[in-house]
Short mmCIF file of C-alpha atoms in Angstrom, two decimals:
data_model
loop_
_atom_site.label_atom_id
_atom_site.label_comp_id
_atom_site.label_asym_id
_atom_site.label_seq_id
_atom_site.Cartn_x
_atom_site.Cartn_y
_atom_site.Cartn_z
CA MET A 19 -22.55 -17.73 -2.08
CA GLN A 20 -19.28 -18.04 -1.47
CA ALA A 21 -16.25 -18.98 -4.11
CA ALA A 22 -13.79 -21.95 -4.36
CA ALA A 23 -11.86 -22.20 -1.13
CA ARG A 24 -8.67 -20.05 -0.66
CA GLY A 25 -5.94 -20.59 1.52
CA ARG A 26 -5.77 -23.38 4.35
CA SER A 27 -7.57 -24.58 7.77
CA SER A 28 -5.42 -24.23 10.74
CA PRO A 29 -5.25 -24.21 15.07
CA SER A 30 -6.95 -21.13 16.80
CA PRO A 31 -4.83 -18.16 16.93
CA PRO A 32 -2.38 -16.90 19.26
CA ARG A 33 -3.25 -14.74 21.91
CA SER A 34 -6.67 -15.44 22.18
CA PRO A 35 -8.57 -15.17 25.88
CA SER A 36 -10.56 -17.47 24.68
CA PRO A 37 -9.43 -19.53 21.73
CA PRO A 38 -11.44 -20.47 18.76
CA PRO A 39 -11.88 -23.76 16.48
CA PRO A 40 -10.21 -23.75 13.42
CA ALA A 41 -11.12 -21.42 11.10
CA SER A 42 -12.85 -22.58 7.53
CA PRO A 43 -10.38 -21.68 4.19
CA ARG A 44 -10.07 -18.70 2.44
CA GLY A 45 -13.71 -18.35 0.19
CA ARG A 46 -15.46 -20.33 2.90
CA ALA A 47 -16.42 -17.66 6.07
CA THR A 48 -16.42 -19.36 9.51
CA CYS A 49 -18.79 -18.69 12.43
CA ASP A 50 -18.08 -21.15 15.66
CA ASP A 51 -21.54 -19.60 17.62
CA ILE A 52 -24.48 -22.35 17.68
CA ASP A 53 -27.22 -19.36 18.85
CA GLU A 54 -25.60 -15.45 18.06
CA ASP A 55 -28.66 -14.24 20.15
CA ASN A 56 -26.28 -15.75 23.20
CA ASP A 57 -23.41 -13.70 21.42
CA ARG A 58 -23.27 -10.71 23.60
CA SER A 59 -21.70 -9.54 26.98
CA PRO A 60 -23.61 -11.69 30.09
CA ASP A 61 -24.55 -8.62 32.02
CA ALA A 62 -26.19 -7.06 28.30
CA PRO A 63 -29.68 -7.73 27.78
CA ALA A 64 -32.34 -9.45 25.37
CA GLU A 65 -32.15 -8.27 22.04
CA GLU A 66 -35.69 -7.57 20.65
CA THR A 67 -36.80 -8.98 17.83
CA THR A 68 -37.54 -5.97 14.67
CA ASP A 69 -38.26 -5.54 11.04
CA ASP A 70 -41.87 -7.55 11.93
CA ASP A 71 -43.49 -5.56 9.42
CA VAL A 72 -41.42 -7.64 6.35
CA ASP A 73 -43.91 -7.40 3.63
CA ASP A 74 -44.47 -11.38 2.88
CA ALA A 75 -46.49 -10.60 -0.39
CA ARG A 76 -43.45 -10.70 -2.54
CA ALA A 77 -43.43 -14.29 -1.38
CA SER A 78 -45.76 -14.94 -3.94
CA MET A 79 -43.19 -14.44 -7.02
CA MET A 80 -41.52 -17.73 -7.24
CA ASP A 81 -45.00 -19.05 -8.48
CA HIS A 82 -43.45 -17.52 -11.35
CA LEU A 83 -39.63 -18.01 -11.77
CA ALA A 84 -38.23 -20.00 -14.97
CA TRP A 85 -34.95 -21.62 -12.89
CA GLY A 86 -32.04 -22.12 -14.44
CA ARG A 87 -28.47 -23.19 -13.92
CA CYS A 88 -26.54 -23.01 -10.89
CA ILE A 89 -24.33 -20.07 -10.75
CA GLY A 90 -22.27 -20.53 -7.17
CA ALA A 91 -22.77 -22.71 -4.10
CA GLY A 92 -21.53 -22.27 -0.53
CA THR A 93 -22.08 -24.70 2.70
CA PHE A 94 -26.28 -24.46 3.05
CA GLY A 95 -26.65 -24.34 -0.53
CA ARG A 96 -26.75 -22.81 -3.81
CA VAL A 97 -27.37 -19.77 -5.86
CA SER A 98 -29.29 -20.77 -9.55
CA PHE A 99 -30.19 -17.84 -12.45
CA ALA A 100 -34.02 -17.73 -12.38
CA THR A 101 -36.43 -15.86 -15.38
CA HIS A 102 -39.06 -13.68 -13.69
CA LEU A 103 -41.54 -14.99 -16.40
CA PRO A 104 -44.82 -12.01 -16.37
CA THR A 105 -41.53 -9.32 -16.49
CA GLY A 106 -38.54 -11.36 -18.08
CA THR A 107 -36.66 -9.64 -15.40
CA PRO A 108 -33.80 -11.85 -14.36
CA CYS A 109 -32.93 -12.62 -11.08
CA ALA A 110 -30.38 -14.87 -8.58
CA VAL A 111 -32.46 -17.11 -5.98
CA LYS A 112 -30.30 -18.53 -3.13
CA THR A 113 -31.39 -21.92 -1.77
CA LEU A 114 -30.48 -22.48 1.99
CA LEU A 115 -31.05 -26.03 2.53
CA LYS A 116 -32.98 -26.17 5.96
CA SER A 117 -31.05 -29.40 7.24
CA GLU A 118 -27.79 -27.59 6.60
CA ILE A 119 -28.73 -24.44 8.28
CA LEU A 120 -29.67 -26.71 11.49
CA ARG A 121 -26.66 -29.15 11.00
CA SER A 122 -24.76 -26.12 11.53
CA GLY A 123 -26.43 -24.06 13.83
CA GLN A 124 -27.24 -20.91 11.87
CA LEU A 125 -30.48 -20.28 11.67
CA THR A 126 -30.16 -17.29 14.13
CA HIS A 127 -27.76 -16.08 11.00
CA ALA A 128 -30.40 -16.93 8.03
CA LYS A 129 -32.91 -15.28 9.98
CA SER A 130 -30.89 -12.45 10.20
CA GLU A 131 -29.61 -12.40 6.42
CA LEU A 132 -33.57 -12.04 5.78
CA SER A 133 -34.37 -9.30 7.64
CA THR A 134 -31.45 -7.06 6.77
CA LEU A 135 -31.98 -7.45 3.16
CA ALA A 136 -35.37 -6.65 3.43
CA ALA A 137 -35.14 -3.45 5.35
CA VAL A 138 -32.05 -1.80 3.76
CA SER A 139 -32.89 -0.33 0.50
CA HIS A 140 -29.68 0.96 -1.12
CA PRO A 141 -28.06 1.68 -4.79
CA LEU A 142 -25.05 -0.55 -3.97
CA ILE A 143 -26.54 -3.47 -1.93
CA VAL A 144 -28.25 -6.75 -3.35
CA ARG A 145 -32.03 -6.04 -3.85
CA LEU A 146 -34.26 -9.08 -2.13
CA LEU A 147 -36.93 -9.56 -4.47
CA GLY A 148 -39.18 -12.49 -2.68
CA TRP A 149 -38.61 -15.09 -0.26
CA ALA A 150 -40.47 -18.19 0.27
CA GLN A 151 -39.56 -21.82 2.17
CA ASP A 152 -40.69 -25.34 1.61
CA ASN A 153 -39.96 -28.32 3.44
CA VAL A 154 -36.71 -28.18 1.99
CA ALA A 155 -35.40 -25.02 1.49
CA VAL A 156 -35.54 -21.09 2.45
CA HIS A 157 -35.31 -19.35 -1.03
CA LEU A 158 -34.34 -15.48 -1.12
CA VAL A 159 -34.90 -13.70 -4.79
CA MET A 160 -32.36 -11.06 -5.55
CA THR A 161 -31.18 -8.88 -8.35
CA PHE A 162 -28.93 -10.71 -10.49
CA ALA A 163 -25.92 -9.22 -10.95
CA HIS A 164 -24.58 -10.01 -14.46
CA GLY A 165 -20.84 -8.64 -14.14
CA GLY A 166 -20.36 -11.27 -12.13
CA GLU A 167 -17.69 -11.86 -8.61
CA VAL A 168 -15.20 -9.30 -8.35
CA PHE A 169 -12.99 -11.86 -7.26
CA THR A 170 -13.69 -13.49 -10.85
CA HIS A 171 -12.26 -10.38 -12.21
CA LEU A 172 -9.34 -9.62 -9.55
CA ARG A 173 -7.97 -13.21 -10.10
CA ALA A 174 -8.18 -13.20 -14.39
CA CYS A 175 -6.89 -9.65 -13.92
CA GLY A 176 -3.87 -10.46 -11.15
CA ARG A 177 -5.08 -6.70 -9.55
CA PHE A 178 -7.02 -4.02 -10.40
CA ASP A 179 -5.54 -0.59 -11.69
CA GLU A 180 -5.71 2.46 -9.56
CA ASP A 181 -8.95 3.65 -11.03
CA ARG A 182 -11.07 0.09 -10.74
CA ALA A 183 -9.53 -0.46 -7.13
CA ARG A 184 -10.35 3.15 -6.20
CA HIS A 185 -13.94 3.07 -7.75
CA TYR A 186 -14.93 -0.38 -6.21
CA ALA A 187 -13.58 0.94 -2.85
CA SER A 188 -15.17 4.46 -2.60
CA GLU A 189 -18.81 1.94 -3.53
CA ILE A 190 -18.11 -0.26 -1.16
CA ALA A 191 -17.67 1.98 1.91
CA CYS A 192 -20.63 4.08 0.52
CA ALA A 193 -22.45 0.77 1.33
CA LEU A 194 -20.81 0.13 4.85
CA SER A 195 -21.82 3.76 5.77
CA HIS A 196 -25.05 3.10 5.07
CA LEU A 197 -25.63 -0.31 7.06
CA HIS A 198 -23.87 1.50 9.91
CA ALA A 199 -25.26 4.70 9.75
CA VAL A 200 -29.18 3.97 8.96
CA HIS A 201 -29.49 0.29 10.44
CA GLY A 202 -26.84 -0.62 12.75
CA VAL A 203 -25.37 -3.38 11.25
CA ALA A 204 -22.20 -4.67 11.03
CA TYR A 205 -21.72 -6.25 7.68
CA ARG A 206 -18.18 -9.13 8.74
CA ASP A 207 -17.52 -11.10 6.04
CA LEU A 208 -16.12 -8.42 3.26
CA LYS A 209 -13.97 -9.89 0.54
CA PRO A 210 -14.09 -10.09 -2.91
CA GLU A 211 -16.36 -13.35 -2.93
CA ASN A 212 -18.72 -10.83 -1.73
CA LEU A 213 -18.91 -8.10 -4.19
CA LEU A 214 -21.17 -8.24 -6.99
CA LEU A 215 -21.09 -6.23 -10.56
CA ASP A 216 -24.41 -5.10 -11.86
CA ALA A 217 -24.98 -4.68 -15.17
CA ARG A 218 -23.60 -1.40 -15.07
CA GLY A 219 -20.41 -2.10 -13.81
CA HIS A 220 -21.45 -0.81 -10.24
CA CYS A 221 -19.91 -2.96 -7.35
CA VAL A 222 -23.03 -4.16 -5.28
CA LEU A 223 -22.28 -5.52 -1.53
CA ALA A 224 -23.96 -9.31 -1.44
CA ASP A 225 -24.49 -12.20 0.94
CA PHE A 226 -25.56 -10.87 4.06
CA GLY A 227 -25.34 -14.11 6.24
CA PHE A 228 -23.11 -12.97 9.35
CA ALA A 229 -24.58 -9.58 8.88
CA LYS A 230 -25.64 -8.28 12.64
CA ARG A 231 -27.85 -5.54 13.72
CA LEU A 232 -26.05 -3.70 16.77
CA THR A 233 -28.25 -1.78 19.13
CA GLU A 234 -27.21 0.77 22.07
CA THR A 235 -27.50 -1.72 24.91
CA ALA A 236 -25.71 -4.48 22.80
CA PRO A 237 -23.17 -1.78 20.78
CA LYS A 238 -20.62 -5.24 20.88
CA THR A 239 -20.55 -8.68 19.25
CA TYR A 240 -18.21 -11.33 20.75
CA THR A 241 -18.77 -14.22 17.28
CA LEU A 242 -15.68 -15.78 15.48
CA CYS A 243 -16.83 -15.32 11.91
CA GLY A 244 -15.82 -14.06 8.42
CA THR A 245 -12.69 -14.93 6.54
CA PRO A 246 -9.16 -15.05 7.98
CA ASP A 247 -7.63 -12.98 5.09
CA TYR A 248 -9.82 -9.90 6.46
CA LEU A 249 -11.16 -10.60 10.17
CA ALA A 250 -9.89 -7.78 12.42
CA PRO A 251 -7.56 -8.62 15.48
CA GLU A 252 -10.54 -7.63 17.97
CA ILE A 253 -12.45 -10.64 16.17
CA ILE A 254 -9.87 -12.93 16.52
CA THR A 255 -8.83 -11.90 20.50
CA ARG A 256 -12.89 -11.91 21.36
CA VAL A 257 -12.79 -9.05 23.08
CA GLY A 258 -15.75 -7.74 21.53
CA HIS A 259 -16.44 -6.27 18.01
CA ASP A 260 -18.22 -3.47 16.66
CA PHE A 261 -18.80 -1.50 13.14
CA ALA A 262 -14.72 -0.99 12.83
CA VAL A 263 -14.09 -3.88 11.95
CA ASP A 264 -16.00 -3.33 8.16
CA TRP A 265 -13.37 -0.81 8.28
CA TRP A 266 -10.66 -3.11 8.68
CA ALA A 267 -11.96 -5.39 6.04
CA LEU A 268 -12.15 -2.37 3.93
CA GLY A 269 -8.19 -2.06 4.33
CA VAL A 270 -7.68 -5.34 3.54
CA LEU A 271 -9.99 -5.16 0.38
CA ILE A 272 -8.03 -2.09 -1.01
CA TYR A 273 -4.67 -3.64 -0.53
CA GLU A 274 -5.60 -6.85 -2.94
CA MET A 275 -7.47 -5.08 -5.22
CA LEU A 276 -4.32 -2.80 -6.16
CA VAL A 277 -1.48 -5.99 -5.22
CA GLY A 278 -3.63 -8.95 -6.06
CA SER A 279 -3.19 -10.72 -2.70
CA PRO A 280 -4.11 -9.98 1.13
CA PRO A 281 -1.42 -8.19 3.22
CA PHE A 282 -1.43 -10.89 6.32
CA ALA A 283 -1.38 -13.64 3.63
CA ALA A 284 1.00 -16.96 5.20
CA GLU A 285 1.27 -20.24 4.95
CA SER A 286 -1.13 -20.71 7.41
CA VAL A 287 -4.31 -19.54 9.42
CA ARG A 288 -2.61 -19.29 12.36
CA GLU A 289 0.29 -17.32 10.52
CA THR A 290 -1.98 -15.26 9.59
CA TYR A 291 -3.66 -14.46 12.23
CA ALA A 292 -0.08 -13.72 14.01
CA LEU A 293 0.07 -10.87 11.18
CA ALA A 294 -3.14 -9.38 11.49
CA LEU A 295 -2.38 -8.93 15.51
CA GLU A 296 0.67 -6.39 15.01
CA GLY A 297 -1.69 -4.51 12.57
CA GLY A 298 -0.95 -2.30 9.32
CA ALA A 299 1.78 0.10 10.52
CA ASN A 300 4.50 -2.23 9.34
CA VAL A 301 2.56 -3.40 5.64
CA ARG A 302 4.34 -2.05 2.40
CA PHE A 303 3.16 -2.09 -1.50
CA PRO A 304 5.55 -4.51 -4.01
CA ARG A 305 8.61 -2.25 -5.19
CA ASP A 306 7.50 -2.46 -8.35
CA LEU A 307 4.03 -1.11 -7.73
CA ARG A 308 3.24 1.40 -10.22
CA LEU A 309 -0.03 3.23 -9.39
CA ASN A 310 -1.74 6.15 -11.91
CA GLY A 311 -2.15 9.55 -10.76
CA SER A 312 -4.37 10.31 -7.53
CA SER A 313 -5.42 14.18 -6.07
CA ASN A 314 -5.27 15.67 -2.86
CA GLY A 315 -8.76 16.64 -0.67
CA GLY A 316 -11.05 15.66 1.41
CA SER A 317 -14.76 15.58 2.00
CA SER A 318 -18.04 13.32 3.46
CA ILE A 319 -19.33 10.11 2.54
CA GLY A 320 -22.38 11.21 0.46
CA SER A 321 -21.12 14.86 -0.36
CA SER A 322 -19.21 16.45 -3.85
CA ASN A 323 -16.28 16.74 -3.95
CA GLY A 324 -14.51 19.14 -7.10
CA SER A 325 -10.97 18.17 -5.91
CA THR A 326 -8.39 17.32 -9.25
CA ALA A 327 -5.20 18.53 -7.74
CA GLY A 328 -2.73 15.57 -8.69
CA SER A 329 0.11 13.86 -7.10
CA ASP A 330 1.59 11.21 -5.92
CA PRO A 331 -0.63 8.03 -5.01
CA LYS A 332 0.93 5.63 -4.19
CA PRO A 333 1.70 7.20 -0.73
CA HIS A 334 -1.90 8.40 -0.12
CA ALA A 335 -2.89 4.99 -1.02
CA LEU A 336 -0.79 3.15 1.76
CA GLU A 337 -1.61 5.53 4.51
CA LEU A 338 -5.12 4.85 3.54
CA VAL A 339 -4.38 1.13 3.86
CA ARG A 340 -2.78 1.51 7.04
CA GLY A 341 -5.18 3.73 8.94
CA LEU A 342 -7.37 1.62 7.61
CA LEU A 343 -5.22 -1.48 10.11
CA ARG A 344 -4.83 -0.30 12.80
CA VAL A 345 -4.93 -2.39 15.66
CA ASP A 346 -6.57 -0.48 18.13
CA ALA A 347 -10.43 0.08 16.82
CA SER A 348 -11.20 2.72 18.16
CA ASP A 349 -7.84 4.49 16.56
CA ARG A 350 -8.72 3.26 13.49
CA PHE A 351 -9.96 5.31 10.62
CA GLY A 352 -13.63 5.27 9.76
CA ALA A 353 -16.42 6.70 7.73
CA ASP A 354 -15.18 10.31 7.80
CA ASP A 355 -11.68 9.59 7.76
CA VAL A 356 -11.87 7.57 4.43
CA ALA A 357 -14.00 10.01 3.23
CA SER A 358 -11.28 12.96 3.80
CA ALA A 359 -8.38 10.81 2.27
CA ALA A 360 -5.86 11.99 0.11
CA TRP A 361 -6.79 8.63 -2.20
CA PHE A 362 -9.85 9.22 -2.47
CA ALA A 363 -9.76 13.21 -3.16
CA SER A 364 -11.16 12.78 -6.80
CA VAL A 365 -14.37 10.93 -5.41
CA ASP A 366 -17.86 12.58 -6.01
CA TRP A 367 -19.41 10.98 -2.72
CA ALA A 368 -22.42 11.73 -3.32
CA ARG A 369 -23.08 11.27 -6.64
CA THR A 370 -21.17 7.19 -5.91
CA ALA A 371 -23.86 7.18 -2.79
CA ARG A 372 -26.78 7.78 -5.51
CA GLY A 373 -24.70 4.69 -7.66
CA GLU A 374 -24.58 7.51 -10.18
CA ALA A 375 -20.37 7.54 -10.55
CA SER A 376 -18.75 6.08 -13.89
CA PRO A 377 -17.67 2.29 -13.47
CA PRO A 378 -14.28 1.65 -15.33
CA TRP A 379 -15.33 -1.58 -16.70
CA VAL A 380 -19.42 -2.35 -17.81
CA PRO A 381 -20.36 -5.72 -18.63
CA ARG A 382 -20.67 -6.45 -22.34
CA GLU A 383 -24.68 -5.58 -23.75
CA ARG A 384 -26.65 -8.83 -25.37
CA VAL A 385 -24.47 -11.71 -23.93
CA LYS A 386 -26.52 -14.03 -22.25
CA GLU A 387 -27.18 -13.38 -18.31
CA CYS A 388 -24.86 -15.84 -17.09
CA ASP A 389 -21.66 -15.67 -18.91
CA ALA A 390 -19.91 -13.94 -15.86
CA TYR A 391 -20.50 -17.22 -14.04
CA PRO A 392 -18.19 -20.46 -14.11
CA THR A 393 -19.69 -22.71 -15.52
CA GLU A 394 -18.88 -25.66 -13.43
CA VAL A 395 -19.32 -24.28 -9.87
CA GLN A 396 -17.22 -25.73 -7.11
CA THR A 397 -18.92 -27.22 -4.17
CA PRO A 398 -17.87 -27.58 -0.83
CA ALA A 399 -16.28 -30.83 0.35
CA ASN A 400 -20.24 -31.88 1.86
CA GLY A 401 -21.04 -31.41 -1.78
CA ASP A 402 -23.75 -34.38 -1.56
CA ALA A 403 -26.11 -31.69 0.70
CA LEU A 404 -26.47 -29.54 -2.58
CA ALA A 405 -29.89 -31.14 -4.06
CA PRO A 406 -32.64 -28.84 -2.74
CA CYS A 407 -35.38 -30.77 -4.45
CA GLN A 408 -33.88 -34.48 -1.95
CA PRO A 409 -35.67 -34.08 2.09
CA ARG A 410 -32.92 -34.48 4.26
CA GLY A 411 -35.45 -36.11 6.86
CA LEU A 412 -36.27 -33.09 9.02
CA THR A 413 -39.01 -33.82 12.16
CA ARG A 414 -41.66 -31.64 12.76
CA ASP A 415 -39.97 -30.22 15.48
CA GLU A 416 -37.42 -29.08 13.29
CA LEU A 417 -39.44 -27.69 10.50
CA ALA A 418 -41.31 -25.76 13.26
CA LEU A 419 -38.45 -23.80 14.06
CA PHE A 420 -38.79 -22.18 10.48
CA ASP A 421 -42.43 -20.98 11.81
CA ASP A 422 -41.45 -17.88 12.46
CA PHE A 423 -39.06 -16.88 8.86
CA PHE A 424 -40.59 -15.01 7.48
#
């Protein structure tokens, strides 16, 4: 779920052939389409439903949970800590209110989140343990991340040192590469709020509400969705986007982790969009920014790399960020460019992809499960909707829309 909002709402971005509505503030992702099944070029054939073999047996897990406190809140509901009583396994339960899903027209996205999580198995992506639904909400049971959100740590530190930023960026690059190459899924909402740290300190990709499966017949999608600071130009202008938007967002993430703020941060969302449309060619690091050593070399994600030659890291980091922030999506850095970037040369991609790289920070042992999460969770403006035990007066026809949810 999302953290507290950052930034301001603003009118539609400039130079958009189809002006979108005002974007949500930072920390609250936005999506303007009522039904993304219609989110395709006019001539593209309809997509077929996949993943029909999802294992419904895991739904029974809900009967064996001891619920704890709320650890996160967002537009559609909340995330709560829970314990699986038979095994003592800590879990995170994401509760999505059906009334809010229907009110905002996000039923397709909610279904997509479940089907994506059910299909994906990767050490650097949050794992779905079970699911269930009742007349009020849909519940997704996932692995619990003991270390909390990367966003929380970044705000506490101001910025990360280079080793820590590189470690998290390399793990996210592996997760994105897996989603793209193995599942054909564009993630579309990369930001520190959606990155969690597990018990060993590994960076795990979470919140798949805007994930979208792309196909050969529909290789692009046209929805305006995501968080303003992280939106690629092709999302803003709505000319159609694909996997390249995730690599743009990785460039924004690397910059924010190293500097402490996004490269296109501005007083308004309109200004942020205008800066993003100019691309990263003129992006600079602050003069007083000091990075520790890096190394030269190249490799590919998933392969070993043993290069250790020292060099000045600042130009290498900036070169990578600028390559990821190219306006032309066809010219933007992708998986192979990222893997061979000089800034990542010290990374053993094979170990990283398996979740075996040594994290620079590890959560303390023997602490209370929820210590990494705020005790008071800020809820959205419509916080009165965050009451999973209170029915919202759904009709029989509205409830029927969820019959094929699983």
